[in-house]
Coordinates of C-alpha atoms in Angstrom, one line a residue:
M1287 CA 0.0 0.0 0.0
K1288 CA 1.0 3.7 -0.4
Q1289 CA 0.9 6.2 2.4
L1290 CA 1.7 10.0 2.2
Q1291 CA 3.6 10.5 5.5
T1292 CA 5.1 13.4 7.5
T1293 CA 8.9 13.9 7.2
G1294 CA 9.3 16.5 10.0
A1295 CA 7.7 19.6 11.4
G1296 CA 6.3 21.6 8.4
T1297 CA 8.4 19.7 5.8
P1298 CA 6.9 18.2 2.6
L1299 CA 5.0 15.0 2.8
A1300 CA 6.5 11.9 1.2
W1301 CA 5.1 8.7 -0.3
L1302 CA 6.0 5.5 1.4
E1303 CA 5.2 2.0 0.0
S1304 CA 4.8 -0.9 2.4
P1305 CA 3.0 -4.3 2.6
T1306 CA -0.7 -4.0 2.8
P1307 CA -1.7 -5.3 6.3
S1308 CA -3.8 -8.4 6.8
P1309 CA -6.5 -7.8 9.4
Q1310 CA -6.3 -9.9 12.6
G1311 CA -9.0 -10.7 15.2
T1312 CA -11.7 -8.1 14.9
E1313 CA -9.8 -5.8 12.6
I1314 CA -11.2 -4.6 9.3
L1315 CA -9.2 -3.3 6.3
L1316 CA -10.6 -0.5 4.2
R1317 CA -9.5 0.6 0.8
T1318 CA -9.6 4.3 1.1
V1319 CA -12.2 5.9 -1.2
A1320 CA -11.9 9.5 0.1
C1321 CA -10.4 11.4 3.0
G1322 CA -11.2 14.9 4.2
V1323 CA -8.4 17.3 5.0
C1324 CA -9.0 19.0 8.4
H1325 CA -7.4 22.1 10.0
S1326 CA -6.1 19.9 12.8
D1327 CA -4.1 18.1 10.1
V1328 CA -2.4 21.5 9.6
H1329 CA -1.4 21.6 13.2
L1330 CA -0.1 18.0 13.2
H1331 CA 1.9 18.7 10.0
D1332 CA 3.3 22.0 11.4
G1333 CA 4.2 20.0 14.5
V1334 CA 3.0 22.6 17.1
F1335 CA 0.0 24.1 18.8
D1336 CA 0.3 27.8 19.8
L1337 CA -0.5 28.1 23.5
G1338 CA 0.0 31.8 23.6
G1339 CA 2.5 33.8 25.7
G1340 CA 5.4 32.5 23.6
K1341 CA 4.5 28.9 24.6
A1342 CA 3.9 26.0 22.3
L1343 CA 2.8 22.4 22.4
P1344 CA 5.1 20.3 20.2
V1345 CA 3.4 17.4 18.4
A1346 CA 5.8 16.8 15.4
R1347 CA 6.5 13.2 14.6
E1348 CA 8.1 11.7 11.5
G1349 CA 6.2 8.9 9.7
M1350 CA 2.7 10.0 10.6
T1351 CA 0.0 9.1 8.0
L1352 CA -2.5 11.9 8.6
G1353 CA -6.2 12.0 7.6
H1354 CA -9.0 11.2 10.0
E1355 CA -12.1 11.9 7.8
I1356 CA -12.1 8.5 6.2
I1357 CA -14.5 6.6 4.0
G1358 CA -13.5 3.3 2.4
E1359 CA -14.5 0.0 1.0
V1360 CA -14.2 -3.1 3.2
V1361 CA -11.7 -5.3 1.3
A1362 CA -10.6 -7.7 4.1
V1363 CA -11.7 -8.8 7.6
G1364 CA -10.2 -10.6 10.5
P1365 CA -11.6 -13.9 11.6
D1366 CA -13.5 -12.3 14.5
A1367 CA -14.7 -9.2 12.7
E1368 CA -18.4 -8.5 12.8
G1369 CA -21.0 -6.0 11.5
V1370 CA -19.6 -5.6 7.9
A1371 CA -19.2 -7.6 4.7
L1372 CA -16.7 -7.4 1.9
G1373 CA -17.6 -4.6 -0.5
D1374 CA -19.4 -2.4 2.1
L1375 CA -18.8 1.3 1.9
R1376 CA -18.2 2.7 5.4
V1377 CA -17.3 5.9 7.2
A1378 CA -14.7 5.3 10.0
Y1379 CA -15.0 6.8 13.4
P1380 CA -11.4 7.7 14.0
W1381 CA -11.4 8.8 17.7
I1382 CA -10.5 5.4 19.1
G1383 CA -9.5 4.9 22.8
C1384 CA -7.9 2.1 24.7
G1385 CA -11.3 0.5 25.3
G1386 CA -10.6 -0.4 29.0
C1387 CA -10.2 2.8 31.0
A1388 CA -13.0 4.5 32.9
T1389 CA -13.3 7.2 30.2
C1390 CA -13.8 4.7 27.4
I1391 CA -16.2 2.6 29.5
R1392 CA -18.5 5.6 30.0
G1393 CA -18.5 6.2 26.3
D1394 CA -16.0 9.0 25.8
E1395 CA -13.3 7.2 23.8
Q1396 CA -12.4 10.5 22.2
L1397 CA -11.1 11.7 25.6
C1398 CA -9.0 8.6 26.4
L1399 CA -5.6 9.3 27.8
A1400 CA -4.1 6.4 25.7
P1401 CA -5.7 7.2 22.3
Q1402 CA -5.3 5.1 19.2
N1403 CA -6.8 7.7 16.8
L1404 CA -6.8 7.0 13.1
G1405 CA -4.7 9.7 11.3
I1406 CA -2.7 10.5 14.5
Q1407 CA -1.5 7.6 16.5
K1408 CA -2.5 5.1 13.8
A1409 CA -2.2 5.4 10.0
G1410 CA -5.1 7.4 8.5
G1411 CA -6.6 8.3 5.2
F1412 CA -3.6 9.9 3.6
G1413 CA -2.9 6.3 2.7
D1414 CA -4.8 4.1 0.2
H1415 CA -5.6 1.5 2.9
V1416 CA -6.7 2.0 6.6
L1417 CA -6.9 -0.7 9.3
V1418 CA -9.8 -0.3 11.7
P1419 CA -9.8 -2.3 15.0
H1420 CA -13.5 -3.2 15.2
G1421 CA -16.7 -3.0 13.2
R1422 CA -18.3 -0.8 15.8
Y1423 CA -16.2 2.1 14.5
L1424 CA -17.7 1.8 11.0
F1425 CA -20.9 3.6 9.8
D1426 CA -23.1 3.2 6.8
P1427 CA -23.3 6.5 4.9
G1428 CA -26.5 5.4 3.0
T1429 CA -26.8 7.1 -0.4
T1430 CA -24.7 10.1 0.6
D1431 CA -21.9 11.2 -1.7
P1432 CA -18.8 9.4 -0.3
K1433 CA -16.7 12.5 -0.5
L1434 CA -19.2 14.4 1.6
A1435 CA -19.8 11.4 3.9
A1436 CA -16.1 11.3 4.8
T1437 CA -16.3 14.8 6.3
Y1438 CA -18.9 13.7 8.9
A1439 CA -16.2 11.8 10.8
C1440 CA -14.7 15.0 12.1
S1441 CA -16.2 18.3 10.9
G1442 CA -19.7 16.9 11.0
L1443 CA -19.2 15.1 14.3
T1444 CA -17.4 18.0 16.0
T1445 CA -20.1 20.5 15.1
Y1446 CA -22.9 18.1 16.0
A1447 CA -21.4 17.5 19.5
A1448 CA -20.7 21.2 20.0
L1449 CA -24.3 22.1 19.1
K1450 CA -25.5 19.5 21.7
R1451 CA -23.7 21.7 24.3
V1452 CA -25.9 24.7 23.5
P1453 CA -28.6 25.4 26.1
A1454 CA -32.1 25.1 24.9
L1455 CA -33.0 28.3 23.0
G1456 CA -36.2 30.0 24.0
E1457 CA -38.0 33.1 22.8
G1458 CA -35.4 35.9 22.3
D1459 CA -32.4 33.6 22.8
H1460 CA -29.7 33.5 20.1
L1461 CA -26.7 31.4 19.0
V1462 CA -23.7 32.9 17.3
L1463 CA -21.2 30.9 15.3
L1464 CA -17.7 32.4 15.0
G1465 CA -16.0 31.3 11.8
A1466 CA -17.7 30.4 8.4
G1467 CA -15.0 28.0 7.1
G1468 CA -15.6 24.3 6.8
L1469 CA -16.6 23.7 10.4
G1470 CA -18.8 26.8 10.6
M1471 CA -20.7 26.1 7.4
M1472 CA -21.2 22.5 8.6
A1473 CA -22.5 23.8 11.9
L1474 CA -24.9 26.2 10.2
A1475 CA -26.4 23.3 8.2
I1476 CA -26.7 20.9 11.1
A1477 CA -28.0 23.6 13.5
Q1478 CA -30.9 24.3 11.3
A1479 CA -31.6 20.7 10.2
A1480 CA -31.1 18.8 13.4
F1481 CA -31.7 21.3 16.2
G1482 CA -34.1 23.9 14.7
M1483 CA -31.6 26.7 15.4
K1484 CA -31.0 29.7 13.0
P1485 CA -27.6 31.1 14.1
I1486 CA -26.0 34.4 13.5
V1487 CA -22.6 33.9 11.7
V1488 CA -19.4 35.9 12.1
D1489 CA -16.3 35.8 9.9
V1490 CA -13.6 38.1 8.6
D1491 CA -14.3 37.2 4.9
D1492 CA -17.2 38.9 3.2
G1493 CA -17.3 36.1 0.6
K1494 CA -17.9 33.5 3.3
L1495 CA -20.5 35.7 4.9
V1496 CA -22.4 35.8 1.6
A1497 CA -22.3 32.0 1.5
A1498 CA -23.5 31.8 5.1
T1499 CA -26.5 34.1 4.2
A1500 CA -27.4 31.9 1.3
A1501 CA -27.2 28.9 3.6
G1502 CA -29.8 30.3 6.0
A1503 CA -27.9 32.4 8.6
A1504 CA -30.2 34.6 10.6
A1505 CA -27.7 37.5 10.2
V1506 CA -24.0 37.9 9.4
V1507 CA -21.3 40.2 10.9
N1508 CA -17.8 40.9 9.7
A1509 CA -15.5 40.4 12.7
T1510 CA -13.1 43.1 11.4
D1511 CA -15.7 45.8 11.8
A1512 CA -14.8 48.1 14.7
D1513 CA -18.4 47.8 16.0
A1514 CA -18.7 44.0 15.6
A1515 CA -19.3 43.3 19.3
K1516 CA -21.8 46.2 19.5
T1517 CA -23.6 44.9 16.4
L1518 CA -23.9 41.4 17.9
K1519 CA -25.3 42.8 21.1
Q1520 CA -27.9 44.7 19.1
L1521 CA -28.8 41.7 17.0
T1522 CA -29.2 39.5 20.1
G1523 CA -31.0 42.0 22.3
G1524 CA -28.2 42.4 24.8
G1525 CA -26.0 39.4 24.1
A1526 CA -26.2 35.8 22.8
L1527 CA -27.1 32.9 25.1
A1528 CA -24.4 30.8 23.4
V1529 CA -21.4 31.4 21.1
I1530 CA -19.5 28.5 19.4
D1531 CA -16.0 29.6 18.5
F1532 CA -14.7 27.6 15.5
V1533 CA -11.6 29.7 15.3
G1534 CA -10.1 29.5 18.8
S1535 CA -7.8 32.5 18.6
E1536 CA -7.3 35.4 21.0
P1537 CA -9.3 37.8 18.8
S1538 CA -12.2 35.4 18.3
S1539 CA -12.4 34.5 22.0
G1540 CA -12.4 38.1 22.9
L1541 CA -15.2 38.9 20.5
A1542 CA -17.1 35.8 21.7
L1543 CA -17.0 36.9 25.4
A1544 CA -17.9 40.5 24.5
S1545 CA -21.0 39.1 22.6
L1546 CA -22.4 37.0 25.5
R1547 CA -25.1 38.0 27.8
K1548 CA -25.1 37.3 31.5
G1549 CA -25.5 33.5 32.0
G1550 CA -24.2 32.9 28.5
K1551 CA -22.0 30.0 27.4
L1552 CA -18.9 30.1 25.2
I1553 CA -18.0 26.8 23.5
V1554 CA -14.5 26.7 22.2
V1555 CA -13.9 24.3 19.3
G1556 CA -11.2 25.9 17.1
M1557 CA -7.5 25.5 18.0
Y1558 CA -5.9 28.4 16.1
G1559 CA -4.0 29.2 19.2
G1560 CA -3.3 31.8 21.9
E1561 CA -4.6 32.5 25.4
L1562 CA -8.0 33.3 26.8
R1563 CA -7.9 36.6 28.6
F1564 CA -10.8 37.5 30.9
P1565 CA -11.1 39.1 34.3
L1566 CA -11.8 36.4 36.8
P1567 CA -14.4 38.4 38.9
F1568 CA -16.5 38.6 35.8
F1569 CA -17.1 34.9 35.7
P1570 CA -19.3 34.9 38.8
M1571 CA -20.6 38.4 38.3
Q1572 CA -21.8 37.5 34.8
A1573 CA -22.4 33.8 35.5
R1574 CA -20.6 32.9 32.4
T1575 CA -19.6 29.3 31.3
V1576 CA -16.6 28.5 29.1
E1577 CA -16.2 24.9 27.9
G1578 CA -14.3 23.1 25.3
N1579 CA -15.5 20.5 22.8
Y1580 CA -13.2 17.9 21.4
V1581 CA -14.8 16.1 18.4
G1582 CA -17.6 13.8 19.6
S1583 CA -18.4 10.4 21.1
L1584 CA -19.2 7.2 19.3
Q1585 CA -22.8 7.7 20.4
D1586 CA -22.7 11.2 18.8
M1587 CA -21.4 9.7 15.6
D1588 CA -24.2 7.1 15.6
E1589 CA -26.9 9.8 16.1
L1590 CA -25.3 12.0 13.4
M1591 CA -25.0 9.2 10.8
A1592 CA -28.7 8.3 11.4
L1593 CA -29.6 11.8 10.4
V1594 CA -27.3 11.6 7.4
R1595 CA -28.9 8.4 6.2
A1596 CA -32.3 9.9 6.6
G1597 CA -31.3 12.8 4.4
K1598 CA -31.9 15.4 7.1
I1599 CA -28.5 17.1 6.9
P1600 CA -28.1 19.4 3.9
P1601 CA -24.8 19.1 2.0
V1602 CA -22.0 21.6 2.3
A1603 CA -19.6 22.5 -0.5
I1604 CA -17.0 19.9 -1.2
A1605 CA -13.9 20.3 -3.3
S1606 CA -12.3 17.1 -4.5
H1607 CA -8.5 16.7 -5.1
P1608 CA -6.1 13.9 -5.9
P1609 CA -4.1 12.6 -2.9
E1610 CA -0.9 14.2 -4.3
A1611 CA -2.5 17.6 -3.6
A1612 CA -2.5 17.0 0.2
G1613 CA 0.5 19.3 0.8
Q1614 CA -1.0 22.1 -1.2
I1615 CA -4.3 21.8 0.7
L1616 CA -2.6 21.9 4.0
A1617 CA -0.8 25.1 3.0
G1618 CA -4.1 26.6 1.7
L1619 CA -5.9 25.8 5.0
K1620 CA -3.1 27.4 6.9
Q1621 CA -3.5 30.6 4.9
G1622 CA -7.3 30.5 5.2
Q1623 CA -7.7 30.1 1.5
I1624 CA -9.9 27.0 1.4
A1625 CA -13.6 27.5 1.3
G1626 CA -15.9 24.6 2.3
R1627 CA -14.4 21.2 2.8
A1628 CA -11.4 19.9 0.8
V1629 CA -11.4 16.1 0.3
L1630 CA -8.8 13.8 -1.2
S1631 CA -10.4 11.3 -3.6
Y1632 CA -8.8 8.0 -4.5
E1633 CA -11.4 7.3 -7.1
E1634 CA -10.3 9.9 -9.7

């Protein structure tokens, strides 16, 4: 099999050929059909997460086969595999834990302290075959376009799980989405289709805001406007009940907190980097909640894919590329030049 692997922090990816694995026990081998390219792949390729204040979290490792938004055809199964048959097309849930710790047992494998995530600790979809440890991690996409279905393993799952954290919206309550890139546009679609929410969308790019308006946003605001926070306060009647920050930068978190009302909740999803700065007395005085959301659970994935198969999630824009373009896509994502979701297709 062929895998496009990391060669160092920020250095070009390189193809490696190796024997195609034979699944053992409950393992299942997929022939990769498509793999989405996610912004977290950019961080893993760069080899660092910006922690703010001159600090950084190094994550560089040579020989990583990135790509965690995977859909593939079942081409081989271990003797104890179950739930799939040869020829099945399946989306892989990549956020796999050890399976035996308290975190995994309560259903939060994505938070396991000994993760075995596809595309991070284990080889992912930047390779033409992917080994999945058990059939429970594979989901039927129904009649959904495979290139779109692949993106539900991260961008769809992450936004769905983040939206579940939003308090119930009543009369006069508002949700704001910060960022109208791949995650933000996916969240806008799922918010309306699955949760009956009509969010306000914020971005720095007028073109993306035009797309958000066309996709059903209640209103749009350019974050670069000097009065952006004031405008959001006016649109929400004094502040939003919840803001989901799909950027995760110091400017975006500052705007998010400035846009919340008393008792509001900030849900941080993006990992662009930096520090959260906020006077501590204001947390009790304004009864604010700040929480993070890291992808989603296996149960979340099951719920989301049921909605996908039922045709209840409207499609977002997908741009298909050959696997050889992975490095260019990573560079484009880093520069904020990729609209919608970029997907590597092994079928073209």
